[in-house]
Amino acid sequence: MTRDPADLTVADYLDGAREMAAAPFLAHLLAEEAAQRTTDPATAAGIRASFPGPTTTRTETD
């Protein structure tokens, strides 16, 4: 992988999103970047649907 974010591809962002599935917010951010870099609106919508934003509801635990 490259160190320059400008060199990253849609596939790079999607790979990162899949790797971050256990961290939904990070996965969502990477997928959103991939969707923004995609020229096809249907593909972008599919990416966004696959990685929806995490809920902001917080549950307190003891």
mmCIF file of N, CA and C in Angstrom:
data_model
loop_
_atom_site.group_PDB
_atom_site.id
_atom_site.type_symbol
_atom_site.label_atom_id
_atom_site.label_comp_id
_atom_site.label_asym_id
_atom_site.label_seq_id
_atom_site.Cartn_x
_atom_site.Cartn_y
_atom_site.Cartn_z
ATOM 1 N N MET A 1 0.839 -1.169 0.000
ATOM 2 C CA MET A 1 0.000 0.000 0.000
ATOM 3 C C MET A 1 0.890 1.239 0.000
ATOM 4 N N THR A 2 0.370 2.283 -0.567
ATOM 5 C CA THR A 2 1.117 3.526 -0.683
ATOM 6 C C THR A 2 0.923 4.421 0.545
ATOM 7 N N ARG A 3 1.809 5.342 0.743
ATOM 8 C CA ARG A 3 1.685 6.285 1.856
ATOM 9 C C ARG A 3 0.996 7.577 1.421
ATOM 10 N N ASP A 4 0.871 7.807 0.131
ATOM 11 C CA ASP A 4 0.240 9.016 -0.372
ATOM 12 C C ASP A 4 -1.246 8.743 -0.632
ATOM 13 N N PRO A 5 -2.153 9.353 0.137
ATOM 14 C CA PRO A 5 -3.587 9.090 -0.037
ATOM 15 C C PRO A 5 -4.082 9.379 -1.451
ATOM 16 N N ALA A 6 -3.424 10.265 -2.165
ATOM 17 C CA ALA A 6 -3.836 10.578 -3.532
ATOM 18 C C ALA A 6 -3.650 9.379 -4.464
ATOM 19 N N ASP A 7 -2.788 8.462 -4.091
ATOM 20 C CA ASP A 7 -2.522 7.286 -4.923
ATOM 21 C C ASP A 7 -3.465 6.115 -4.635
ATOM 22 N N LEU A 8 -4.298 6.244 -3.605
ATOM 23 C CA LEU A 8 -5.198 5.147 -3.255
ATOM 24 C C LEU A 8 -6.352 5.058 -4.248
ATOM 25 N N THR A 9 -6.776 3.841 -4.517
ATOM 26 C CA THR A 9 -7.868 3.610 -5.457
ATOM 27 C C THR A 9 -9.151 3.297 -4.700
ATOM 28 N N VAL A 10 -10.250 3.238 -5.426
ATOM 29 C CA VAL A 10 -11.525 2.838 -4.833
ATOM 30 C C VAL A 10 -11.374 1.469 -4.182
ATOM 31 N N ALA A 11 -10.702 0.555 -4.853
ATOM 32 C CA ALA A 11 -10.497 -0.792 -4.310
ATOM 33 C C ALA A 11 -9.703 -0.751 -3.005
ATOM 34 N N ASP A 12 -8.717 0.124 -2.920
ATOM 35 C CA ASP A 12 -7.944 0.256 -1.679
ATOM 36 C C ASP A 12 -8.845 0.682 -0.525
ATOM 37 N N TYR A 13 -9.711 1.658 -0.784
ATOM 38 C CA TYR A 13 -10.624 2.125 0.270
ATOM 39 C C TYR A 13 -11.618 1.040 0.657
ATOM 40 N N LEU A 14 -12.138 0.305 -0.319
ATOM 41 C CA LEU A 14 -13.080 -0.772 -0.007
ATOM 42 C C LEU A 14 -12.399 -1.900 0.757
ATOM 43 N N ASP A 15 -11.170 -2.238 0.401
ATOM 44 C CA ASP A 15 -10.422 -3.255 1.151
ATOM 45 C C ASP A 15 -10.251 -2.812 2.605
ATOM 46 N N GLY A 16 -9.921 -1.555 2.803
ATOM 47 C CA GLY A 16 -9.776 -1.038 4.153
ATOM 48 C C GLY A 16 -11.086 -1.064 4.919
ATOM 49 N N ALA A 17 -12.174 -0.733 4.237
ATOM 50 C CA ALA A 17 -13.490 -0.765 4.883
ATOM 51 C C ALA A 17 -13.843 -2.179 5.324
ATOM 52 N N ARG A 18 -13.565 -3.148 4.481
ATOM 53 C CA ARG A 18 -13.851 -4.549 4.843
ATOM 54 C C ARG A 18 -13.002 -4.985 6.032
ATOM 55 N N GLU A 19 -11.756 -4.553 6.070
ATOM 56 C CA GLU A 19 -10.873 -4.899 7.186
ATOM 57 C C GLU A 19 -11.328 -4.236 8.490
ATOM 58 N N MET A 20 -12.028 -3.117 8.382
ATOM 59 C CA MET A 20 -12.471 -2.368 9.560
ATOM 60 C C MET A 20 -13.902 -2.711 9.965
ATOM 61 N N ALA A 21 -14.436 -3.812 9.483
ATOM 62 C CA ALA A 21 -15.825 -4.163 9.769
ATOM 63 C C ALA A 21 -16.107 -4.221 11.272
ATOM 64 N N ALA A 22 -15.114 -4.552 12.063
ATOM 65 C CA ALA A 22 -15.299 -4.599 13.516
ATOM 66 C C ALA A 22 -15.341 -3.192 14.111
ATOM 67 N N ALA A 23 -14.937 -2.203 13.356
ATOM 68 C CA ALA A 23 -14.975 -0.802 13.779
ATOM 69 C C ALA A 23 -15.870 -0.054 12.796
ATOM 70 N N PRO A 24 -17.196 -0.117 12.993
ATOM 71 C CA PRO A 24 -18.146 0.384 11.995
ATOM 72 C C PRO A 24 -17.919 1.826 11.541
ATOM 73 N N PHE A 25 -17.531 2.707 12.437
ATOM 74 C CA PHE A 25 -17.351 4.094 12.023
ATOM 75 C C PHE A 25 -16.187 4.226 11.049
ATOM 76 N N LEU A 26 -15.080 3.551 11.326
ATOM 77 C CA LEU A 26 -13.937 3.599 10.412
ATOM 78 C C LEU A 26 -14.276 2.965 9.073
ATOM 79 N N ALA A 27 -14.994 1.856 9.109
ATOM 80 C CA ALA A 27 -15.411 1.207 7.863
ATOM 81 C C ALA A 27 -16.286 2.145 7.054
ATOM 82 N N HIS A 28 -17.203 2.826 7.722
ATOM 83 C CA HIS A 28 -18.092 3.770 7.044
ATOM 84 C C HIS A 28 -17.289 4.903 6.386
ATOM 85 N N LEU A 29 -16.309 5.442 7.093
ATOM 86 C CA LEU A 29 -15.498 6.522 6.538
ATOM 87 C C LEU A 29 -14.730 6.082 5.293
ATOM 88 N N LEU A 30 -14.145 4.913 5.339
ATOM 89 C CA LEU A 30 -13.413 4.402 4.182
ATOM 90 C C LEU A 30 -14.346 4.125 3.010
ATOM 91 N N ALA A 31 -15.498 3.546 3.299
ATOM 92 C CA ALA A 31 -16.464 3.266 2.242
ATOM 93 C C ALA A 31 -17.002 4.563 1.641
ATOM 94 N N GLU A 32 -17.223 5.563 2.455
ATOM 95 C CA GLU A 32 -17.697 6.856 1.945
ATOM 96 C C GLU A 32 -16.673 7.476 1.004
ATOM 97 N N GLU A 33 -15.401 7.365 1.352
ATOM 98 C CA GLU A 33 -14.354 7.867 0.464
ATOM 99 C C GLU A 33 -14.366 7.101 -0.859
ATOM 100 N N ALA A 34 -14.539 5.793 -0.796
ATOM 101 C CA ALA A 34 -14.616 4.994 -2.021
ATOM 102 C C ALA A 34 -15.815 5.433 -2.859
ATOM 103 N N ALA A 35 -16.956 5.656 -2.217
ATOM 104 C CA ALA A 35 -18.158 6.076 -2.940
ATOM 105 C C ALA A 35 -17.946 7.438 -3.611
ATOM 106 N N GLN A 36 -17.274 8.339 -2.930
ATOM 107 C CA GLN A 36 -17.018 9.656 -3.508
ATOM 108 C C GLN A 36 -16.077 9.592 -4.695
ATOM 109 N N ARG A 37 -15.206 8.604 -4.713
ATOM 110 C CA ARG A 37 -14.247 8.468 -5.812
ATOM 111 C C ARG A 37 -14.817 7.680 -6.991
ATOM 112 N N THR A 38 -16.001 7.134 -6.821
ATOM 113 C CA THR A 38 -16.638 6.347 -7.875
ATOM 114 C C THR A 38 -17.452 7.270 -8.768
ATOM 115 N N THR A 39 -17.309 7.127 -10.069
ATOM 116 C CA THR A 39 -18.021 8.005 -10.999
ATOM 117 C C THR A 39 -19.451 7.540 -11.277
ATOM 118 N N ASP A 40 -19.744 6.279 -11.053
ATOM 119 C CA ASP A 40 -21.076 5.739 -11.314
ATOM 120 C C ASP A 40 -21.963 5.904 -10.080
ATOM 121 N N PRO A 41 -23.062 6.666 -10.181
ATOM 122 C CA PRO A 41 -23.931 6.883 -9.024
ATOM 123 C C PRO A 41 -24.521 5.590 -8.442
ATOM 124 N N ALA A 42 -24.834 4.626 -9.286
ATOM 125 C CA ALA A 42 -25.400 3.368 -8.788
ATOM 126 C C ALA A 42 -24.371 2.586 -7.981
ATOM 127 N N THR A 43 -23.141 2.578 -8.433
ATOM 128 C CA THR A 43 -22.077 1.907 -7.699
ATOM 129 C C THR A 43 -21.835 2.610 -6.366
ATOM 130 N N ALA A 44 -21.817 3.936 -6.382
ATOM 131 C CA ALA A 44 -21.625 4.695 -5.147
ATOM 132 C C ALA A 44 -22.750 4.400 -4.152
ATOM 133 N N ALA A 45 -23.982 4.334 -4.643
ATOM 134 C CA ALA A 45 -25.120 4.027 -3.764
ATOM 135 C C ALA A 45 -24.988 2.622 -3.180
ATOM 136 N N GLY A 46 -24.525 1.674 -3.977
ATOM 137 C CA GLY A 46 -24.315 0.309 -3.491
ATOM 138 C C GLY A 46 -23.250 0.236 -2.417
ATOM 139 N N ILE A 47 -22.175 1.000 -2.617
ATOM 140 C CA ILE A 47 -21.108 1.037 -1.609
ATOM 141 C C ILE A 47 -21.660 1.603 -0.303
ATOM 142 N N ARG A 48 -22.394 2.713 -0.403
ATOM 143 C CA ARG A 48 -22.950 3.336 0.804
ATOM 144 C C ARG A 48 -23.939 2.412 1.511
ATOM 145 N N ALA A 49 -24.713 1.655 0.740
ATOM 146 C CA ALA A 49 -25.675 0.724 1.342
ATOM 147 C C ALA A 49 -24.962 -0.428 2.052
ATOM 148 N N SER A 50 -23.814 -0.820 1.539
ATOM 149 C CA SER A 50 -23.054 -1.924 2.145
ATOM 150 C C SER A 50 -22.388 -1.529 3.458
ATOM 151 N N PHE A 51 -22.113 -0.235 3.616
ATOM 152 C CA PHE A 51 -21.421 0.255 4.806
ATOM 153 C C PHE A 51 -22.172 1.449 5.388
ATOM 154 N N PRO A 52 -23.350 1.226 5.949
ATOM 155 C CA PRO A 52 -24.118 2.349 6.499
ATOM 156 C C PRO A 52 -23.396 2.967 7.697
ATOM 157 N N GLY A 53 -23.707 4.203 7.957
ATOM 158 C CA GLY A 53 -23.114 4.898 9.094
ATOM 159 C C GLY A 53 -23.541 4.256 10.396
ATOM 160 N N PRO A 54 -22.672 4.232 11.367
ATOM 161 C CA PRO A 54 -23.025 3.661 12.666
ATOM 162 C C PRO A 54 -24.036 4.547 13.379
ATOM 163 N N THR A 55 -24.776 3.958 14.253
ATOM 164 C CA THR A 55 -25.731 4.734 15.035
ATOM 165 C C THR A 55 -24.985 5.553 16.067
ATOM 166 N N THR A 56 -25.580 6.635 16.460
ATOM 167 C CA THR A 56 -24.936 7.482 17.466
ATOM 168 C C THR A 56 -25.498 7.209 18.853
ATOM 169 N N THR A 57 -26.358 6.197 18.945
ATOM 170 C CA THR A 57 -26.907 5.826 20.228
ATOM 171 C C THR A 57 -25.821 5.181 21.077
ATOM 172 N N ARG A 58 -25.706 5.634 22.289
ATOM 173 C CA ARG A 58 -24.667 5.112 23.178
ATOM 174 C C ARG A 58 -25.331 4.354 24.316
ATOM 175 N N THR A 59 -24.810 3.192 24.616
ATOM 176 C CA THR A 59 -25.328 2.375 25.707
ATOM 177 C C THR A 59 -24.293 2.343 26.820
ATOM 178 N N GLU A 60 -24.694 2.724 27.978
ATOM 179 C CA GLU A 60 -23.791 2.705 29.130
ATOM 180 C C GLU A 60 -23.765 1.288 29.726
ATOM 181 N N THR A 61 -22.574 0.849 30.069
ATOM 182 C CA THR A 61 -22.406 -0.442 30.734
ATOM 183 C C THR A 61 -21.593 -0.238 31.996
ATOM 184 N N ASP A 62 -21.771 -1.140 32.925
ATOM 185 C CA ASP A 62 -21.012 -1.055 34.176
ATOM 186 C C ASP A 62 -19.813 -1.954 34.146
#
